PDB file of C-alpha atoms in Angstrom:
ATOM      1  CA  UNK A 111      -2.186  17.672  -1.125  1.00  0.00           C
ATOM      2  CA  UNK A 112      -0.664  14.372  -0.316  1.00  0.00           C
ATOM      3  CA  UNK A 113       0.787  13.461  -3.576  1.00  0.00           C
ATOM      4  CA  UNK A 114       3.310  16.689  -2.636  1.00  0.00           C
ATOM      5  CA  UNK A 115       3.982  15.246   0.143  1.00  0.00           C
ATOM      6  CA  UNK A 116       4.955  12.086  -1.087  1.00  0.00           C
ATOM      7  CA  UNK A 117       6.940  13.716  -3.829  1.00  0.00           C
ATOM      8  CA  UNK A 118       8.576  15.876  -0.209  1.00  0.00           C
ATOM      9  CA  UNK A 119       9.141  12.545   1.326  1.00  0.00           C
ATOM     10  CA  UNK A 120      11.019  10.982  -1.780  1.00  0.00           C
ATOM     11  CA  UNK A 121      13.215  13.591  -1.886  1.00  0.00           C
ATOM     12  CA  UNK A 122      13.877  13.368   2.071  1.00  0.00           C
ATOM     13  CA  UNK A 123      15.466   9.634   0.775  1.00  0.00           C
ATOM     14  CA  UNK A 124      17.404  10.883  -1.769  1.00  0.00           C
ATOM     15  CA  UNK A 125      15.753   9.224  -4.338  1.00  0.00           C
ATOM     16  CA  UNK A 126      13.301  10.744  -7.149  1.00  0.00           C
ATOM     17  CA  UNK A 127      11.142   8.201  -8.868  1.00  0.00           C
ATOM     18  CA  UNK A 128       9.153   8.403 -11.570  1.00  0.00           C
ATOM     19  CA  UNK A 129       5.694   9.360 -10.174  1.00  0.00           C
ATOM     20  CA  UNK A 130       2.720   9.091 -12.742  1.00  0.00           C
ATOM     21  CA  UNK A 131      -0.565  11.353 -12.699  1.00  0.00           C
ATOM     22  CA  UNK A 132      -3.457  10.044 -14.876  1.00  0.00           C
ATOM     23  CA  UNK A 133      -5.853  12.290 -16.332  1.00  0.00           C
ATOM     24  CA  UNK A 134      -8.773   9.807 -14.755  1.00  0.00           C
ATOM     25  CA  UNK A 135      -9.123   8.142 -11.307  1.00  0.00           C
ATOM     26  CA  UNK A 136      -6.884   5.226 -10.751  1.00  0.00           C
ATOM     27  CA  UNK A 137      -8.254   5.338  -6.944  1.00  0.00           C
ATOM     28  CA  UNK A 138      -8.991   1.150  -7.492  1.00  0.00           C
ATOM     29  CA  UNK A 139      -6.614  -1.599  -8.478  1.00  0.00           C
ATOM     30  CA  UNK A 140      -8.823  -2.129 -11.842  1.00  0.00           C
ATOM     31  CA  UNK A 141      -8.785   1.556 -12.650  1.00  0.00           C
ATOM     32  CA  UNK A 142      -5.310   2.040 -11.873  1.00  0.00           C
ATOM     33  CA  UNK A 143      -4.560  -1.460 -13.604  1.00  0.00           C
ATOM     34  CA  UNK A 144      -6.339  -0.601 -16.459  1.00  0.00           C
ATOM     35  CA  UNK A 145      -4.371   3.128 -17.009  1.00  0.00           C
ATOM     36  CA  UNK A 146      -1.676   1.375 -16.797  1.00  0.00           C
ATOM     37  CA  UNK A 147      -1.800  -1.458 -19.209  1.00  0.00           C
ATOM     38  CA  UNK A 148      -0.707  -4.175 -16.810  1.00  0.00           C
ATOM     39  CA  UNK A 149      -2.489  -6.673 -14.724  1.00  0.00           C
ATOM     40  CA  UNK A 150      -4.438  -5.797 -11.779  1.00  0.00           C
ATOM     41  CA  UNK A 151      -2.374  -8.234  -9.561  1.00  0.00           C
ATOM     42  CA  UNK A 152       0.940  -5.794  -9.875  1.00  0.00           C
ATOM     43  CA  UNK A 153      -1.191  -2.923  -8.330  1.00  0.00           C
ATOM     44  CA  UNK A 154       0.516  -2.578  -4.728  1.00  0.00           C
ATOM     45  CA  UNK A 155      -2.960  -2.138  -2.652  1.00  0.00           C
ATOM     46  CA  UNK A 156      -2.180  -0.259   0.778  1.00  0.00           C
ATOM     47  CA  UNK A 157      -4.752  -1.679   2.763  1.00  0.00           C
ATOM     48  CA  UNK A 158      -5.241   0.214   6.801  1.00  0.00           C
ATOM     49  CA  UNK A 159      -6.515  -2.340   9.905  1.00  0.00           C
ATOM     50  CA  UNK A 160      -6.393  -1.667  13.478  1.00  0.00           C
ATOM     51  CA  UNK A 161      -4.058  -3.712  15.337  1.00  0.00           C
ATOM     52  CA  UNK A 162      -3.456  -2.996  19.492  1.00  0.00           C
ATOM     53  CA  UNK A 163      -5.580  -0.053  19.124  1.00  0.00           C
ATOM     54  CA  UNK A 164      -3.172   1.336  16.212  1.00  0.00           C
ATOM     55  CA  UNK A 165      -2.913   1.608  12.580  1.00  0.00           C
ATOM     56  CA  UNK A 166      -1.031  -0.668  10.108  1.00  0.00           C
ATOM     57  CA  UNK A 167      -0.657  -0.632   6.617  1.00  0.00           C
ATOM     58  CA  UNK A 168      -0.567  -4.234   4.472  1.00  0.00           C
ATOM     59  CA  UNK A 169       0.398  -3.801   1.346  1.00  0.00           C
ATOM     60  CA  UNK A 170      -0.474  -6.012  -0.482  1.00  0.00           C
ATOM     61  CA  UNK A 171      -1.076  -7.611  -4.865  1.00  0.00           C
ATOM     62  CA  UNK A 172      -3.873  -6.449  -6.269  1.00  0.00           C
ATOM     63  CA  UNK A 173      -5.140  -9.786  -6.823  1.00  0.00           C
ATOM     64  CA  UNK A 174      -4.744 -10.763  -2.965  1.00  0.00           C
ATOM     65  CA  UNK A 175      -7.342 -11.083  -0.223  1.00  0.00           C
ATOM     66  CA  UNK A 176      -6.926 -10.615   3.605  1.00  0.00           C
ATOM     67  CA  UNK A 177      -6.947 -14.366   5.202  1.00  0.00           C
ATOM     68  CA  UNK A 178      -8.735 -13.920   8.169  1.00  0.00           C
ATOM     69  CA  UNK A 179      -7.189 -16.841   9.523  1.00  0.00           C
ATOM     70  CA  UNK A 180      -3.446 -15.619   8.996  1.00  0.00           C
ATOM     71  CA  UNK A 181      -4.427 -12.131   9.880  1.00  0.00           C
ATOM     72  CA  UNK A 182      -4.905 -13.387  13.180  1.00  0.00           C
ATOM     73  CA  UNK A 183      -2.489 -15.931  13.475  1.00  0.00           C
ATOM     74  CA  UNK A 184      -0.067 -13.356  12.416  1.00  0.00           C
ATOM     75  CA  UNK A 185      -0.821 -10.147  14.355  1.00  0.00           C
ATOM     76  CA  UNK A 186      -3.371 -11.786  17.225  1.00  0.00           C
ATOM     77  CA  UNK A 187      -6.700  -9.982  16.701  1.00  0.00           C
ATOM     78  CA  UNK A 188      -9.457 -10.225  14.444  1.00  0.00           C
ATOM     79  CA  UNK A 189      -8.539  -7.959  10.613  1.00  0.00           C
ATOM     80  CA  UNK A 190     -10.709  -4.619  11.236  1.00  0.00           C
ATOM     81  CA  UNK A 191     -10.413  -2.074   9.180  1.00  0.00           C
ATOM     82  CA  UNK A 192     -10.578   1.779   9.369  1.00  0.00           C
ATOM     83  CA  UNK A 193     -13.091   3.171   8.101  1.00  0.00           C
ATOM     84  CA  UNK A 194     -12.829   5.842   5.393  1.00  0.00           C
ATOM     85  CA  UNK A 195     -12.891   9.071   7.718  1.00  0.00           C
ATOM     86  CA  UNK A 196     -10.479   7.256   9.975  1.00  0.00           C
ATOM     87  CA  UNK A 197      -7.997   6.613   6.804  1.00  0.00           C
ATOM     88  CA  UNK A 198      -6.828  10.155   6.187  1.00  0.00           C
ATOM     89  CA  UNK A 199      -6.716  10.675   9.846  1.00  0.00           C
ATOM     90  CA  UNK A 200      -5.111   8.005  11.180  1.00  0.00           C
ATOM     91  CA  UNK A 201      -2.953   7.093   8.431  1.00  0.00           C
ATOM     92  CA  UNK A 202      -2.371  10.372   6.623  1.00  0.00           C
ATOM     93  CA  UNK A 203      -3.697  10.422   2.787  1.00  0.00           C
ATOM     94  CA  UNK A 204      -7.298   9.326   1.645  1.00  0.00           C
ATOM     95  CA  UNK A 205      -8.660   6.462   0.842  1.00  0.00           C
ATOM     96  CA  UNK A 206      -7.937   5.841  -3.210  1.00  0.00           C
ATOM     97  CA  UNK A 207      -4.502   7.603  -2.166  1.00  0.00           C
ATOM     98  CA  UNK A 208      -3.329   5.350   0.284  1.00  0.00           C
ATOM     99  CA  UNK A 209      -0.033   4.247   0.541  1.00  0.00           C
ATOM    100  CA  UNK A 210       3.347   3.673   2.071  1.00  0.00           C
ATOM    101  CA  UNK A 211       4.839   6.769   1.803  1.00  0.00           C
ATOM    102  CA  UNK A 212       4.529  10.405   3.685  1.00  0.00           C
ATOM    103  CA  UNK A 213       2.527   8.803   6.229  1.00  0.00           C
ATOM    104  CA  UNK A 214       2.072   9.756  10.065  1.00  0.00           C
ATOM    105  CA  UNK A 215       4.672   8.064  12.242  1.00  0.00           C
ATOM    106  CA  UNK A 216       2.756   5.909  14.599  1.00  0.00           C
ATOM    107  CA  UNK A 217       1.586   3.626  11.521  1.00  0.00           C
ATOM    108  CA  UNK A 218       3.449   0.603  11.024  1.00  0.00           C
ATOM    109  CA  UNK A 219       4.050  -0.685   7.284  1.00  0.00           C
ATOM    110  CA  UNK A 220       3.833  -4.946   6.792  1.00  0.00           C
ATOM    111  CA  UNK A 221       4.903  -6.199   3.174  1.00  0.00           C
ATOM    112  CA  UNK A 222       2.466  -8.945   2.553  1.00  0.00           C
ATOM    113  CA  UNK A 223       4.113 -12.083   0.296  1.00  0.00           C
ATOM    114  CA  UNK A 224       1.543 -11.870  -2.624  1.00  0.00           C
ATOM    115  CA  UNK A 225       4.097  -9.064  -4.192  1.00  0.00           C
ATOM    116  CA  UNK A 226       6.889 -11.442  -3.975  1.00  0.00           C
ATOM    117  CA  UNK A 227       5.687 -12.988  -7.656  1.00  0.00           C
ATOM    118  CA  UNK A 228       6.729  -9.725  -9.174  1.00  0.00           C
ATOM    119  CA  UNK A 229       9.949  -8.020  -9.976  1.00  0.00           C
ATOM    120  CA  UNK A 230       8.151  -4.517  -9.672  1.00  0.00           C
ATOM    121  CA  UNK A 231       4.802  -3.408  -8.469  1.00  0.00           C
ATOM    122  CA  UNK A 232       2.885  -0.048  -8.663  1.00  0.00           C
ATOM    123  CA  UNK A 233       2.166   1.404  -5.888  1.00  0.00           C
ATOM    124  CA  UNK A 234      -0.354   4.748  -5.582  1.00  0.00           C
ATOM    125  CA  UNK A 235       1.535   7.881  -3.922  1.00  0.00           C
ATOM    126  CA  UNK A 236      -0.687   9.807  -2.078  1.00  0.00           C
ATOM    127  CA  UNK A 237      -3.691  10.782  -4.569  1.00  0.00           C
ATOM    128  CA  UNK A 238      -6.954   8.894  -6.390  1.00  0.00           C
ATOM    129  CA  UNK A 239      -4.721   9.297  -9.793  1.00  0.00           C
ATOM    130  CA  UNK A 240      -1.170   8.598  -9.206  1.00  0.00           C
ATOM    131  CA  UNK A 241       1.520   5.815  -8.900  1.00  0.00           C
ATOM    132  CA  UNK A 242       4.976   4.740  -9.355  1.00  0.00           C
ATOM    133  CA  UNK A 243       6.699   1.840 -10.584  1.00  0.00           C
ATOM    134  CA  UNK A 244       8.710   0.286  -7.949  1.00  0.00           C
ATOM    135  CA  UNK A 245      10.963  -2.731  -8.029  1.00  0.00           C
ATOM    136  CA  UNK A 246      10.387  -4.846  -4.630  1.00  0.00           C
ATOM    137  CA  UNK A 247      13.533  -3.303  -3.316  1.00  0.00           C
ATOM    138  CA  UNK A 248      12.990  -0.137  -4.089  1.00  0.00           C
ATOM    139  CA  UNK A 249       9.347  -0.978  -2.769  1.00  0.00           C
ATOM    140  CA  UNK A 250      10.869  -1.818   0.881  1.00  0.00           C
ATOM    141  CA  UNK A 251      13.670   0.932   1.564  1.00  0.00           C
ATOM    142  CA  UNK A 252      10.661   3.909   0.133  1.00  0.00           C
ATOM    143  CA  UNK A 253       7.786   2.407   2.001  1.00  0.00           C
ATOM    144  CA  UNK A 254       7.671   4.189   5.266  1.00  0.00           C
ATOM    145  CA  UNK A 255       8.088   2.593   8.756  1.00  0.00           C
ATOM    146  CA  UNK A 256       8.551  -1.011   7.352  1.00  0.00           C
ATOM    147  CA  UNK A 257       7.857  -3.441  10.127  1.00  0.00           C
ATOM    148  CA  UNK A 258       8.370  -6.604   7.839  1.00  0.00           C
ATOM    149  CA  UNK A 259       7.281  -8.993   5.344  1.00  0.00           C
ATOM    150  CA  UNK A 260       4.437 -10.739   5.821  1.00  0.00           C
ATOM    151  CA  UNK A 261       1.654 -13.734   4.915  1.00  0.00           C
ATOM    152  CA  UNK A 262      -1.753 -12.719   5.839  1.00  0.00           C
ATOM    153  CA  UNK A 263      -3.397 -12.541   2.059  1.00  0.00           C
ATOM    154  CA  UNK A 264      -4.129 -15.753  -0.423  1.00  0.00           C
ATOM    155  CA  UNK A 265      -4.629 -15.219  -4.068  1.00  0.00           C
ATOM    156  CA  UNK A 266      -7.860 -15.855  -5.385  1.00  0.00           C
ATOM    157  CA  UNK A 267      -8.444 -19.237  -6.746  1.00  0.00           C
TER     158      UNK A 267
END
């Protein structure tokens, strides 16, 4: 199951956060949002795209939306992403799990800006009813295979 991996790959950091398993799916940023009591914007969305013919991660506020325009300008191809299927395959949990952590070692993980309004953001870890509460620090030395911070998302208006 992936969330035991992710709880496996916490404790290869050193590190044991507080991971939280809901009784109900929390596999999209309103369900998740809404078990949580906070706003749907502090969900961390891991969202998977092909870039040079291999998978990143953007993680990004739950209230953001992929700029095509940056996207491009940014990582110099058009934002396509994986399709379900190629999710758990190519990135290592499924989709409604995705995120950051325990995933395969070829996938690069980008930071997009829209977090940056919070002090801590919540992340899923691996299954469709799980997440953790993770300052932005904490956030960027977890998350697996962290290429950077970037701006590819705007907020809706």
């Amino acid at each position: 199951m992936s969330i035991d991996k992710v709880r496996a790959y916490f404790l290869t950091r050193e590190v044991a956060p507080q991971i939280v398993e809901f009784e109900k799916p929390t596999q999209t940023v309103a369900l998740a949002a809404e078990a949580l009591g906070v706003a749907p914007a502090r969900i961390a969305k891991s969202l998977s795209f092909w870039v040079g013919g291999k998978p990143i991660l953007v993680v990004a506020a739950g209230d953001a939306r992929v700029d095509n325009r940056k996207f491009r300008d940014t990582f110099a191809c058009k934002a396509t992403m994986l399709s379900a299927p190629e999710v758990e395959q190519h990135i290592g949990h499924a989709v409604g799990g995705v995120c950051p952590f325990a995933i395969l070692p070829e996938v690069a993980v980008w930071l997009d800006q829209s977090l940056t309004r919070f002090d801590s953001v919540y992340p899923a870890c691996g299954s469709g009813n799980s997440c953790v509460r993770l300052t932005l620090a904490e956030l960027e030395s977890l998350a697996e295979n962290v290429a950077g911070w970037v701006d590819v998302c705007r907020l809706k208006e």
